[in-house]
Coordinates of C-alpha atoms in Angstrom, one line a residue:
M258 CA 23.3 33.4 -25.0
R259 CA 23.5 31.4 -21.8
D260 CA 20.2 32.9 -20.5
M261 CA 18.5 32.0 -23.8
L262 CA 19.7 28.4 -23.6
M263 CA 18.6 28.2 -20.0
R264 CA 15.1 29.5 -20.8
R265 CA 14.8 27.0 -23.7
A266 CA 15.8 24.1 -21.4
L267 CA 13.3 25.2 -18.8
R268 CA 10.5 25.3 -21.4
V269 CA 11.4 21.8 -22.6
V270 CA 11.4 20.4 -19.0
F271 CA 8.1 22.2 -18.2
S272 CA 6.5 20.8 -21.3
A273 CA 7.7 17.2 -20.5
V274 CA 6.3 17.4 -17.0
L275 CA 3.0 18.8 -18.2
L276 CA 2.6 16.1 -20.8
G277 CA 3.4 13.4 -18.2
L278 CA 0.7 14.8 -15.8
M279 CA -1.8 14.9 -18.7
A280 CA -1.0 11.3 -19.6
L281 CA -1.4 10.2 -16.0
S282 CA -4.7 12.0 -15.5
A283 CA -6.0 10.7 -18.8
H284 CA -6.3 7.2 -17.4
A285 CA -7.1 7.9 -13.8
Q286 CA -10.6 8.4 -12.3
I287 CA -11.7 9.2 -8.8
L288 CA -15.3 8.2 -7.9
A289 CA -16.9 10.0 -5.0
H290 CA -20.3 10.8 -3.4
D291 CA -19.1 13.2 -0.8
S292 CA -18.6 17.0 -1.0
G293 CA -15.2 16.9 0.8
K294 CA -16.5 18.7 3.9
M295 CA -17.0 16.5 7.0
E296 CA -20.0 17.0 9.2
D297 CA -19.7 14.0 11.4
L298 CA -17.0 11.4 12.5
A299 CA -18.3 8.0 13.4
E300 CA -16.8 4.7 14.5
V301 CA -16.9 1.8 12.1
G302 CA -18.3 -1.3 13.8
S303 CA -17.8 -5.0 12.9
S304 CA -20.9 -4.9 10.7
G305 CA -19.2 -2.3 8.6
I306 CA -20.0 0.6 6.3
S307 CA -20.3 0.4 2.5
V308 CA -20.3 2.8 -0.4
R309 CA -21.6 1.9 -3.9
F310 CA -20.0 3.2 -7.0
H311 CA -20.6 3.1 -10.7
S312 CA -17.7 2.6 -13.2
P313 CA -18.6 4.0 -16.7
G314 CA -16.8 1.0 -18.2
E315 CA -14.4 -1.8 -17.5
A316 CA -11.6 -0.5 -15.2
S317 CA -9.1 -1.5 -12.5
L318 CA -9.8 -0.5 -8.9
T319 CA -6.2 0.3 -7.7
A320 CA -6.9 2.0 -4.4
F321 CA -9.5 3.7 -2.3
Q322 CA -9.5 6.7 0.1
F323 CA -11.4 7.4 3.2
F324 CA -11.4 10.5 5.4
G325 CA -10.8 9.2 8.9
C326 CA -8.4 8.3 11.7
R327 CA -7.7 5.6 14.4
G328 CA -9.5 5.9 17.7
G329 CA -8.2 4.8 21.1
E330 CA -4.8 5.0 22.6
R331 CA -4.4 1.3 23.5
G332 CA -3.7 0.0 20.0
S333 CA -1.5 -2.9 18.9
P334 CA 0.6 -3.5 15.7
S335 CA -1.6 -6.6 15.0
D336 CA -4.8 -4.4 14.8
S337 CA -6.4 -4.5 11.4
F338 CA -9.6 -3.6 9.5
L339 CA -11.3 -5.6 6.8
V340 CA -12.2 -4.5 3.3
R341 CA -14.5 -6.3 0.9
V342 CA -15.1 -5.4 -2.8
T343 CA -18.3 -6.8 -4.4
D344 CA -20.0 -6.3 -7.7
G345 CA -23.4 -4.9 -8.2
E346 CA -25.0 -8.3 -7.5
G347 CA -23.1 -8.9 -4.3
N348 CA -20.6 -11.3 -5.7
L349 CA -17.3 -11.1 -3.8
L350 CA -14.5 -9.7 -6.0
R351 CA -11.8 -9.3 -3.3
E352 CA -11.4 -9.5 0.5
L353 CA -8.5 -7.7 2.2
E354 CA -7.1 -7.3 5.6
K355 CA -5.4 -4.0 6.1
P356 CA -3.2 -2.8 9.1
L357 CA -5.1 -0.4 11.4
W358 CA -1.9 0.4 13.3
N359 CA -0.6 2.4 10.3
I360 CA -3.4 5.0 10.6
G361 CA -2.8 8.1 12.7
V362 CA -4.7 8.8 15.9
G363 CA -7.1 11.6 16.5
R364 CA -6.9 13.9 13.5
P365 CA -8.9 12.7 10.5
L366 CA -7.1 12.9 7.2
W367 CA -7.5 11.4 3.7
Q368 CA -6.0 7.9 4.0
T369 CA -5.0 6.1 0.8
V370 CA -5.1 2.3 0.8
S371 CA -3.7 0.5 -2.2
I372 CA -5.3 -2.6 -3.7
N373 CA -2.6 -4.8 -5.2
P374 CA -3.2 -6.6 -7.5
A375 CA -6.0 -4.3 -8.8
V376 CA -9.6 -5.5 -8.9
R377 CA -11.3 -5.4 -12.3
V378 CA -14.7 -3.7 -12.1
N379 CA -17.4 -2.9 -14.6
G380 CA -20.6 -1.0 -13.8
E381 CA -21.9 -1.2 -10.2
F382 CA -19.5 -2.2 -7.4
E383 CA -19.3 -1.7 -3.7
I384 CA -16.5 -1.1 -1.2
R385 CA -17.3 -2.3 2.4
I386 CA -15.0 -1.4 5.4
A387 CA -15.5 -3.2 8.7
A388 CA -13.6 -3.3 12.0
D389 CA -11.9 -6.4 13.2
A390 CA -13.6 -7.4 16.4
R391 CA -10.3 -8.4 17.9
A392 CA -8.7 -5.0 17.4
R393 CA -7.9 -3.0 20.5
S394 CA -8.3 0.3 18.7
S395 CA -11.2 1.5 16.5
L396 CA -11.5 2.9 13.0
Q397 CA -13.4 6.2 12.6
V398 CA -14.6 7.5 9.2
G399 CA -16.2 10.9 8.3
R400 CA -19.6 11.7 6.8
D401 CA -20.6 14.8 5.0
G402 CA -24.2 14.5 6.1
P403 CA -26.3 13.6 9.1
A404 CA -26.0 10.2 10.8
D405 CA -28.9 8.6 8.8
S406 CA -27.6 9.9 5.4
G407 CA -25.1 7.2 4.9
R408 CA -22.8 9.6 3.0
W409 CA -19.5 8.2 4.1
M410 CA -16.4 9.9 2.8
V411 CA -15.0 7.0 0.8
R412 CA -13.6 7.4 -2.7
A413 CA -12.6 4.8 -5.3
H414 CA -9.5 5.2 -7.5
L415 CA -9.9 3.6 -10.9
L416 CA -7.4 3.1 -13.8
D417 CA -8.6 2.7 -17.3
P418 CA -5.8 1.4 -19.5
S419 CA -8.0 0.9 -22.6
R420 CA -8.6 4.5 -23.7
A421 CA -7.8 8.1 -22.6
R422 CA -10.4 10.2 -20.8
P423 CA -10.0 13.2 -18.5
A424 CA -9.9 12.6 -14.8
L425 CA -13.4 13.0 -13.3
V426 CA -15.0 13.0 -9.9
A427 CA -18.4 11.5 -10.0
V428 CA -20.4 13.3 -7.3
G429 CA -23.9 12.2 -6.5
G430 CA -25.6 9.0 -7.4
T431 CA -26.7 6.3 -4.9
P432 CA -25.8 7.2 -1.3
A433 CA -23.8 4.9 0.8
S434 CA -25.4 2.0 2.5
S435 CA -24.8 1.3 6.2
G436 CA -27.0 -1.8 6.5
P437 CA -25.9 -5.5 6.9
P438 CA -23.4 -6.9 4.5
P439 CA -24.8 -8.1 1.1
A440 CA -25.2 -11.8 0.3
V441 CA -21.9 -13.0 -1.1
R442 CA -21.8 -15.6 -3.9
P443 CA -18.1 -16.0 -4.6
E444 CA -17.2 -17.3 -8.1
I445 CA -14.4 -19.7 -7.6
T446 CA -12.3 -20.0 -10.8
T447 CA -9.2 -21.4 -9.2
A448 CA -8.3 -23.9 -6.6
P449 CA -9.5 -23.1 -3.0
V450 CA -7.0 -21.2 -0.9
Q451 CA -4.8 -23.5 1.2
T452 CA -5.5 -23.1 4.9
Q453 CA -3.1 -25.7 6.3
P454 CA 0.6 -24.9 6.8
R455 CA 2.6 -25.4 3.7
R456 CA 4.8 -28.4 3.4
P457 CA 8.3 -27.8 4.9
M458 CA 11.0 -27.1 2.3
S459 CA 14.4 -28.6 3.2
A460 CA 17.1 -26.1 2.8
P461 CA 20.2 -27.3 1.0
S462 CA 23.5 -27.2 2.9
P463 CA 25.8 -24.3 2.1
A464 CA 28.8 -25.0 0.0
T465 CA 31.0 -23.0 2.4
P466 CA 30.5 -23.4 6.1
G467 CA 29.8 -20.3 8.1
V468 CA 28.1 -18.3 5.4
L469 CA 24.6 -16.8 5.8
A470 CA 21.3 -17.9 4.2
Y471 CA 19.6 -15.3 2.1
R472 CA 15.9 -15.4 0.9
D473 CA 15.2 -12.8 -1.7
Q474 CA 11.9 -11.2 -2.6
H475 CA 11.1 -14.0 -5.1
R476 CA 11.5 -16.6 -2.3
R477 CA 14.7 -18.0 -3.7
L478 CA 17.2 -19.2 -1.1
S479 CA 21.0 -18.8 -1.6
Y480 CA 24.1 -18.7 0.6
P481 CA 26.2 -15.5 -0.1
R482 CA 29.0 -14.3 2.1
T483 CA 27.3 -11.0 2.6
P484 CA 23.7 -9.9 2.0
P485 CA 23.0 -7.7 -1.1
P486 CA 21.5 -4.2 -0.8
I487 CA 17.8 -4.2 0.1
P488 CA 15.8 -4.3 -3.2
R489 CA 13.5 -1.5 -4.0
G490 CA 10.0 -2.0 -2.5
C491 CA 11.2 -4.5 0.1
G492 CA 11.8 -4.5 3.8
R493 CA 14.5 -6.7 5.5
V494 CA 14.5 -8.9 8.6
D495 CA 18.0 -10.1 9.6
I496 CA 18.0 -13.0 12.1
H497 CA 21.0 -14.4 14.0
W498 CA 21.0 -17.5 16.3
D499 CA 23.8 -19.4 18.2
A500 CA 23.1 -23.0 17.3
A501 CA 22.5 -24.9 14.1
P502 CA 20.7 -26.5 12.3
V503 CA 17.3 -24.9 12.8
T504 CA 13.9 -24.7 11.2
V505 CA 12.5 -21.2 10.4
E506 CA 8.9 -20.4 9.7
L507 CA 8.1 -17.2 7.8
S508 CA 4.5 -15.9 7.5
Y509 CA 2.4 -12.9 6.9
V510 CA 0.3 -12.6 10.1
G511 CA -2.9 -14.6 9.7
K512 CA -1.6 -16.6 6.7
P513 CA -0.1 -20.1 6.6
P514 CA 3.7 -20.0 7.1
R515 CA 6.4 -21.0 4.7
I516 CA 8.9 -23.3 6.4
L517 CA 12.6 -23.6 5.8
E518 CA 13.8 -26.9 7.4
G519 CA 17.4 -27.8 8.3
L520 CA 19.1 -24.4 7.9
D521 CA 22.7 -25.3 8.8
V522 CA 23.8 -21.7 9.2
R523 CA 23.5 -19.2 12.1
R524 CA 22.1 -16.2 10.2
L525 CA 19.2 -15.7 7.8
V526 CA 18.4 -12.5 5.9
V527 CA 14.9 -12.2 4.4
D528 CA 13.7 -9.5 2.1
F529 CA 9.9 -9.2 2.1
P530 CA 8.2 -7.5 -0.8
V531 CA 5.9 -4.9 0.8
P532 CA 3.9 -2.6 -1.6
E533 CA 2.5 -1.3 1.7
P534 CA 3.5 -1.9 5.4
G535 CA 2.8 -5.4 6.6
L536 CA 3.0 -7.4 9.8
F537 CA 5.3 -10.5 9.4
E538 CA 6.0 -13.3 11.9
V539 CA 9.3 -15.2 12.2
T540 CA 9.6 -18.4 14.3
V541 CA 12.9 -20.2 14.9
R542 CA 12.8 -23.9 16.1
K543 CA 15.4 -26.4 17.1
D544 CA 15.0 -29.8 18.6
G545 CA 15.6 -29.8 22.3
F546 CA 15.4 -26.0 22.5
R547 CA 12.6 -23.6 23.2
S548 CA 11.2 -22.0 20.0
E549 CA 11.5 -18.2 19.6
S550 CA 9.0 -16.1 17.7
R551 CA 8.7 -12.4 16.9
R552 CA 6.5 -10.1 14.8
F553 CA 7.9 -7.3 12.7
L554 CA 6.1 -4.4 11.0
V555 CA 7.9 -4.3 7.7
S556 CA 7.8 -1.4 5.2
A557 CA 9.7 -0.6 2.1
G558 CA 13.4 0.2 3.0
S559 CA 13.0 -0.8 6.6
R560 CA 15.5 -3.1 8.3
H561 CA 15.0 -5.2 11.5
E562 CA 17.7 -7.2 13.3
W563 CA 16.9 -10.0 15.8
R564 CA 19.6 -11.8 17.7
I565 CA 18.5 -15.0 19.5
R566 CA 20.2 -17.0 22.2
L567 CA 18.5 -20.4 22.0
Q568 CA 17.6 -21.8 25.4
P569 CA 17.3 -25.6 26.2
A570 CA 13.7 -26.6 26.7
G571 CA 12.5 -25.6 30.2
E572 CA 14.6 -22.5 30.7
T573 CA 12.9 -19.2 30.8
D574 CA 15.5 -16.7 29.7
R575 CA 14.5 -14.7 26.6
G576 CA 16.6 -14.3 23.5
E577 CA 18.7 -11.2 23.1
T578 CA 17.6 -8.6 20.7
S579 CA 19.4 -5.7 19.2
P580 CA 18.6 -2.2 20.5
G581 CA 17.0 -1.2 17.3
A582 CA 14.7 -4.3 17.0
D583 CA 11.6 -2.5 18.4
V584 CA 8.8 -2.3 15.9
P585 CA 8.6 1.4 14.7
P586 CA 5.2 2.9 13.9
V587 CA 4.6 3.3 10.2
V588 CA 2.1 5.9 9.0
I589 CA 0.0 5.1 6.0
E590 CA 0.2 7.5 3.1
E591 CA -1.8 10.5 4.0
V592 CA -3.3 12.6 1.2
V593 CA -4.5 16.0 2.4
E594 CA -5.9 17.0 -1.0
P595 CA -7.6 14.2 -3.0

């Protein structure tokens, strides 16, 4: 009797898992031009490489894959590569900067790079990958044909929420282009992106002296006695200093900072939402003292602690840091089988 119940339970679980996988694949598509067998590995220059795809209908570009690796041993956590998504007429749909430091060195693998929020595509669209000229390491991508074939091993991941269809791999079609970037005619439907530093936000004084300041993943500031657990999908930076009040600048590297002015506490805990690893910079300033700045490579579930001893202006001693404050390498999601 017990064996019969166990077999029945296993059948129910197996059926549920199978139905879940079928539902997932019914909406997912992978578009590709390559055969999956690399013949050549080439370095991506600042002019970039591009691959053109065709979506059978309106869909969301949620990620892309490329078969490649990072070249060069003298890399830096600030190294990045650039991604541009354009429609069939060359209009810019999305421009992204992705961390190159996250990609493994030497051994090419299928690297998955998420696009969040997703990009809506319909018909022809193109993905262009280019190296950042300032990067100390290089990006290498595989081809499944000779050098002049342009058959770069880049694949697009689409999600079609409108109707169910089996997952498909579209092989063939227009080969990849490796020429100069297409003319970009961006359609601006919202206000231009702000390029100047955001206006400082004055931090309210805590009701109880001596408590810490906590900035959650929604950028809300509060003053709890102890920080809450790290939210799912977030990474934490915990900063301590020895003199208050201070001004703290928080920024994603390369973006304008968000400024907290007049923090009358000696500790700030920040939870950054990170759908993928990102490089963040924290700067602490106080009148009459030397400013302190540090970059952190933050990933989901990570925790960094930084202890600062503020020095009067003119002194050269560096702030103290905790033994575990070094930036750890974070490997991007590696998919062996697409």
